[in-house]
XYZ file of C-alpha atoms in Angstrom:
331
model
C 36.527 29.952 -18.996
C 37.795 27.510 -21.927
C 39.288 25.488 -19.436
C 35.560 24.613 -18.373
C 33.548 22.960 -20.516
C 29.702 22.050 -19.593
C 29.259 18.010 -19.525
C 25.337 18.550 -20.070
C 25.761 20.774 -22.933
C 29.634 20.344 -24.066
C 29.838 24.185 -24.982
C 32.062 26.616 -22.977
C 30.676 29.594 -22.967
C 29.892 30.321 -19.306
C 28.003 33.432 -16.998
C 29.685 34.715 -14.182
C 27.834 34.039 -10.338
C 28.315 34.969 -7.213
C 29.128 31.107 -6.344
C 31.144 30.663 -9.502
C 30.008 30.230 -12.921
C 26.365 28.961 -14.646
C 26.058 27.486 -18.441
C 24.868 30.394 -21.021
C 23.024 27.587 -22.726
C 21.620 24.768 -20.902
C 22.084 27.016 -17.552
C 23.569 24.416 -15.109
C 25.708 25.928 -12.114
C 29.827 24.775 -11.211
C 30.500 26.068 -8.051
C 33.751 27.498 -7.202
C 33.951 25.922 -3.865
C 35.094 22.222 -2.964
C 32.010 20.306 -2.235
C 31.982 17.980 0.994
C 31.254 14.746 -0.267
C 29.346 11.774 2.175
C 29.079 8.870 -0.050
C 26.655 6.381 1.721
C 26.482 4.213 -1.206
C 26.126 0.231 -0.473
C 29.075 -2.634 -1.250
C 26.540 -5.315 -1.668
C 23.331 -5.586 -3.641
C 21.055 -5.993 -0.489
C 20.162 -2.605 0.531
C 16.668 -1.132 -0.525
C 17.547 2.263 -0.111
C 19.843 2.709 -2.774
C 22.410 6.629 -2.464
C 23.388 8.557 -4.782
C 25.877 10.722 -4.469
C 25.489 13.797 -6.946
C 27.778 16.609 -8.535
C 26.851 20.177 -7.600
C 26.001 20.818 -11.292
C 23.496 18.114 -11.752
C 21.395 18.228 -8.152
C 21.527 22.414 -9.173
C 20.815 21.061 -12.494
C 18.062 19.134 -10.919
C 16.579 22.019 -8.967
C 15.826 24.019 -12.301
C 13.955 21.108 -13.651
C 11.741 21.136 -10.409
C 10.612 24.836 -9.789
C 10.624 25.584 -13.878
C 7.793 23.026 -13.636
C 6.752 25.096 -10.176
C 6.013 28.516 -12.550
C 4.656 26.787 -14.570
C 1.642 26.563 -12.214
C 1.904 30.310 -11.315
C 4.667 30.992 -11.103
C 15.446 0.510 8.452
C 14.776 -2.852 11.195
C 18.752 -5.055 12.321
C 19.632 -3.422 15.192
C 16.889 -1.298 16.590
C 18.770 1.341 19.257
C 18.931 0.746 23.058
C 16.989 2.098 25.532
C 19.446 4.845 26.387
C 19.681 5.821 22.326
C 23.581 5.050 22.655
C 23.507 3.586 19.068
C 26.892 1.491 17.316
C 30.367 2.524 19.115
C 31.178 6.155 18.158
C 34.841 4.408 17.629
C 32.487 3.347 14.357
C 32.860 6.565 13.417
C 34.853 9.568 11.832
C 34.848 12.634 14.163
C 33.498 14.498 10.227
C 30.666 11.918 10.816
C 29.242 12.888 13.942
C 30.498 16.286 14.988
C 26.836 17.561 13.033
C 24.070 15.953 15.355
C 20.938 17.723 13.896
C 22.008 17.038 9.978
C 22.619 13.016 11.705
C 19.389 13.270 13.567
C 17.465 14.807 10.190
C 18.976 12.772 7.328
C 17.270 9.572 9.712
C 14.324 11.227 10.494
C 13.798 11.569 6.319
C 15.440 8.414 5.093
C 14.553 5.707 8.152
C 17.276 3.805 7.445
C 18.852 1.784 9.812
C 22.913 2.574 9.284
C 21.813 6.143 9.308
C 19.792 5.813 12.085
C 22.822 4.012 14.101
C 24.853 7.119 13.292
C 22.407 9.308 14.488
C 22.744 7.702 17.715
C 26.242 8.154 18.219
C 26.580 11.325 17.363
C 23.683 12.437 19.402
C 25.414 10.772 22.424
C 29.218 12.361 21.387
C 28.243 16.281 20.171
C 24.742 16.791 21.448
C 25.590 18.544 24.231
C 22.548 20.885 25.573
C 20.372 18.977 23.377
C 21.277 15.770 23.638
C 17.459 14.900 25.799
C 15.442 16.890 22.620
C 18.299 14.846 19.685
C 17.702 11.810 21.595
C 13.820 11.749 21.064
C 13.862 13.240 17.964
C 16.086 9.701 17.045
C 13.888 7.397 19.174
C 10.936 8.519 17.067
C 12.278 8.167 14.073
C 13.142 4.756 15.118
C 9.869 3.374 16.479
C 8.490 5.133 12.822
C 11.333 2.662 11.047
C 10.475 -0.284 13.393
C 6.316 0.485 12.195
C 7.234 0.472 8.818
C 9.704 -1.625 7.759
C 7.196 -4.573 9.894
C 4.634 -3.603 7.770
C 7.145 -3.999 4.437
C 5.132 -5.398 1.364
C 6.178 -9.091 0.525
C 3.331 -9.641 -2.151
C 2.868 -6.540 -4.766
C -0.562 -5.135 -4.260
C -1.635 -5.763 -8.582
C -0.307 -8.235 -10.853
C 1.375 -5.838 -13.148
C 3.598 -3.949 -10.219
C 6.445 -3.757 -9.310
C 7.186 -3.944 -4.785
C 10.995 -2.854 -3.507
C 12.836 -5.580 -2.727
C 11.704 -6.996 0.803
C 15.034 -8.340 1.655
C 17.316 -4.963 1.501
C 18.352 -2.582 3.961
C 14.651 -0.408 4.675
C 14.933 2.767 3.874
C 12.012 5.926 2.005
C 12.570 7.744 -1.239
C 14.116 11.038 -0.279
C 16.206 13.609 -1.081
C 18.669 15.681 1.190
C 21.035 18.714 0.551
C 22.467 20.636 3.120
C 26.238 22.019 3.054
C 27.144 20.902 -0.118
C 26.011 17.139 1.257
C 24.352 15.908 -1.225
C 21.843 12.338 -0.254
C 19.254 10.726 -2.591
C 17.728 7.176 -1.529
C 15.464 5.356 -4.526
C 13.624 2.088 -4.244
C 15.807 -1.370 -4.679
C 14.376 -3.409 -7.571
C 16.870 -6.300 -8.082
C 14.930 -8.697 -7.194
C 13.419 -8.983 -10.798
C 14.815 -10.418 -13.696
C 14.160 -10.394 -17.935
C 11.723 -13.061 -17.618
C 10.396 -12.068 -14.573
C 9.656 -8.654 -16.184
C 8.320 -10.102 -19.040
C 6.105 -11.826 -17.166
C 4.757 -9.289 -15.613
C 4.539 -6.264 -18.303
C 4.624 -8.639 -20.959
C 6.895 -7.497 -24.428
C 8.250 -4.216 -24.539
C 7.962 -1.976 -27.600
C 11.526 -2.975 -28.452
C 14.216 -4.110 -26.749
C 17.933 -1.494 -26.729
C 21.302 -3.628 -26.281
C 23.787 -0.710 -27.408
C 25.147 0.981 -24.379
C 25.728 4.372 -25.238
C 21.914 3.784 -26.758
C 20.885 3.098 -23.596
C 22.821 5.317 -21.948
C 21.045 8.515 -24.192
C 17.084 6.785 -23.283
C 17.968 7.340 -19.890
C 19.649 11.362 -19.448
C 17.033 13.488 -18.596
C 16.963 16.153 -21.498
C 15.312 19.389 -21.488
C 14.918 22.104 -24.074
C 16.269 25.561 -22.259
C 12.831 27.050 -20.424
C 13.571 23.508 -18.664
C 10.367 21.603 -20.728
C 10.786 18.198 -20.401
C 11.747 16.426 -23.853
C 12.506 12.913 -23.463
C 9.617 9.933 -21.315
C 11.822 10.365 -18.559
C 11.754 13.467 -17.891
C 8.062 14.059 -19.324
C 7.151 11.230 -16.328
C 8.721 13.029 -13.485
C 7.513 15.927 -14.759
C 3.913 14.516 -14.792
C 3.515 13.298 -11.585
C 5.326 15.887 -10.321
C 2.437 18.434 -12.114
C -0.383 16.223 -11.020
C 0.818 15.700 -7.280
C 1.765 12.256 -7.412
C 5.381 12.276 -6.536
C 6.387 14.656 -3.599
C 8.850 17.339 -4.119
C 11.946 14.782 -1.803
C 10.866 11.725 -3.897
C 11.148 13.641 -7.601
C 14.629 15.204 -6.498
C 15.266 11.740 -4.992
C 14.627 10.172 -8.917
C 15.989 13.341 -10.956
C 19.358 12.649 -8.609
C 19.256 8.605 -8.939
C 18.422 9.364 -12.430
C 21.209 11.010 -13.317
C 23.548 9.148 -11.498
C 22.379 5.518 -13.422
C 22.778 7.115 -16.388
C 26.756 7.327 -16.195
C 26.675 3.538 -14.695
C 26.697 0.474 -17.374
C 23.338 -1.189 -18.320
C 24.041 -4.113 -20.799
C 19.341 -4.305 -21.910
C 16.686 -1.910 -21.926
C 13.128 -2.721 -21.876
C 11.601 -0.055 -23.548
C 7.657 0.281 -22.635
C 6.875 3.669 -23.756
C 3.716 3.002 -26.183
C 1.900 1.007 -23.832
C 2.897 3.776 -21.163
C 4.713 1.857 -18.680
C 8.439 2.044 -17.213
C 10.887 1.658 -18.762
C 13.291 -1.050 -17.435
C 16.998 -0.698 -17.334
C 19.111 -3.931 -16.744
C 22.426 -5.036 -14.813
C 23.486 -8.508 -15.030
C 20.426 -9.607 -15.881
C 18.478 -8.273 -13.124
C 16.920 -5.155 -12.558
C 18.534 -1.748 -12.059
C 16.110 1.504 -12.748
C 13.075 1.815 -13.800
C 10.946 4.913 -14.755
C 8.977 5.585 -11.724
C 5.481 5.411 -12.473
C 3.515 4.983 -9.662
C 0.573 3.173 -11.433
C 3.125 0.127 -11.249
C 5.686 0.768 -8.692
C 5.002 0.529 -4.786
C 8.255 1.359 -2.524
C 7.916 2.871 1.191
C 6.786 6.529 1.597
C 6.409 9.321 3.348
C 4.081 12.256 2.916
C 4.804 15.543 2.502
C 3.347 18.429 4.021
C 4.047 21.416 2.449
C 2.485 23.019 -0.480
C 4.881 23.815 -3.689
C 4.452 27.342 -2.423
C 7.372 27.137 0.146
C 9.664 25.254 -2.696
C 11.178 28.872 -2.520
C 13.294 30.377 -4.968
C 16.343 28.001 -7.557
C 18.566 27.173 -6.285
C 17.187 27.348 -2.429
C 16.286 23.630 -0.973
C 15.924 24.574 2.703
C 14.052 28.435 2.253
C 13.782 30.247 5.958
C 10.164 28.637 6.359
C 11.481 25.400 6.160
C 11.695 23.470 9.825
C 14.567 21.118 11.208
C 11.865 18.566 10.142
C 12.826 19.022 7.090
C 8.830 20.110 6.503
C 7.413 24.003 5.531
C 6.395 25.559 8.105
C 3.378 29.350 7.633
C 5.376 31.629 10.177
């Protein structure tokens, strides 16, 4: 495998697996089969549910990140759907976007994003078949939950030293979805906050970084060979996962978004690590990403019902006991 160089550790020694090759050192997995891609990244900055499309090695590496910690314990309302749930015109979507109604409905239920709800409704209308009635009800229920959560969306931070997701962006829930090569990660948007806002809310940082390469280095999730976190961003996610502050889907979403954001261009970073606050990464003077510490961030969430023991074995994201609702069910 001399022609394949790992994007994470730079090595070129790989072990053959059933699906492709696994890096000997960092265990990143490279699948042989082409991955079906579906990007829903917004073209403007007024979308709260930021979506990151991540390559297969990133998400599988993220899976190892989570499962490694589990083993330590023994181990959106703009245009509501019509009464008949017709949604947007089917001509607005390609056949590939509509031909899997179960998947579209599941994504809509998880994200509660209006664009996903509209697509799910169009998909059910076109390809629902004998399941049309049941799938329409699921979309209708998800739409009702979306409308209720959006109506009660925070306009003012619950505490003076907290950030809230941008209330002027499209509504969505922080969540993660993976199936058949499709990776979606939705996260909160805090772009309404400027550099001066952060200084006012959290005070002077420990230090300010303006070197682009150093910012990227600080943002990358770093782990040792056993999956133990080595830097602040990784340690925060591990700690909140292990203490039940973030759900499995939320951690997976932040892992994906963090990796995706690390390849972006940030002009400035406020480091608050000594103060135990989120690090803040800026683009054009506004917040582009923040370390997801729940004590300081408020965003729309959905509770998870499945326990850590229901996660299945790496790299399975949806083991047998997961239902179509995305929740874990004892059998």
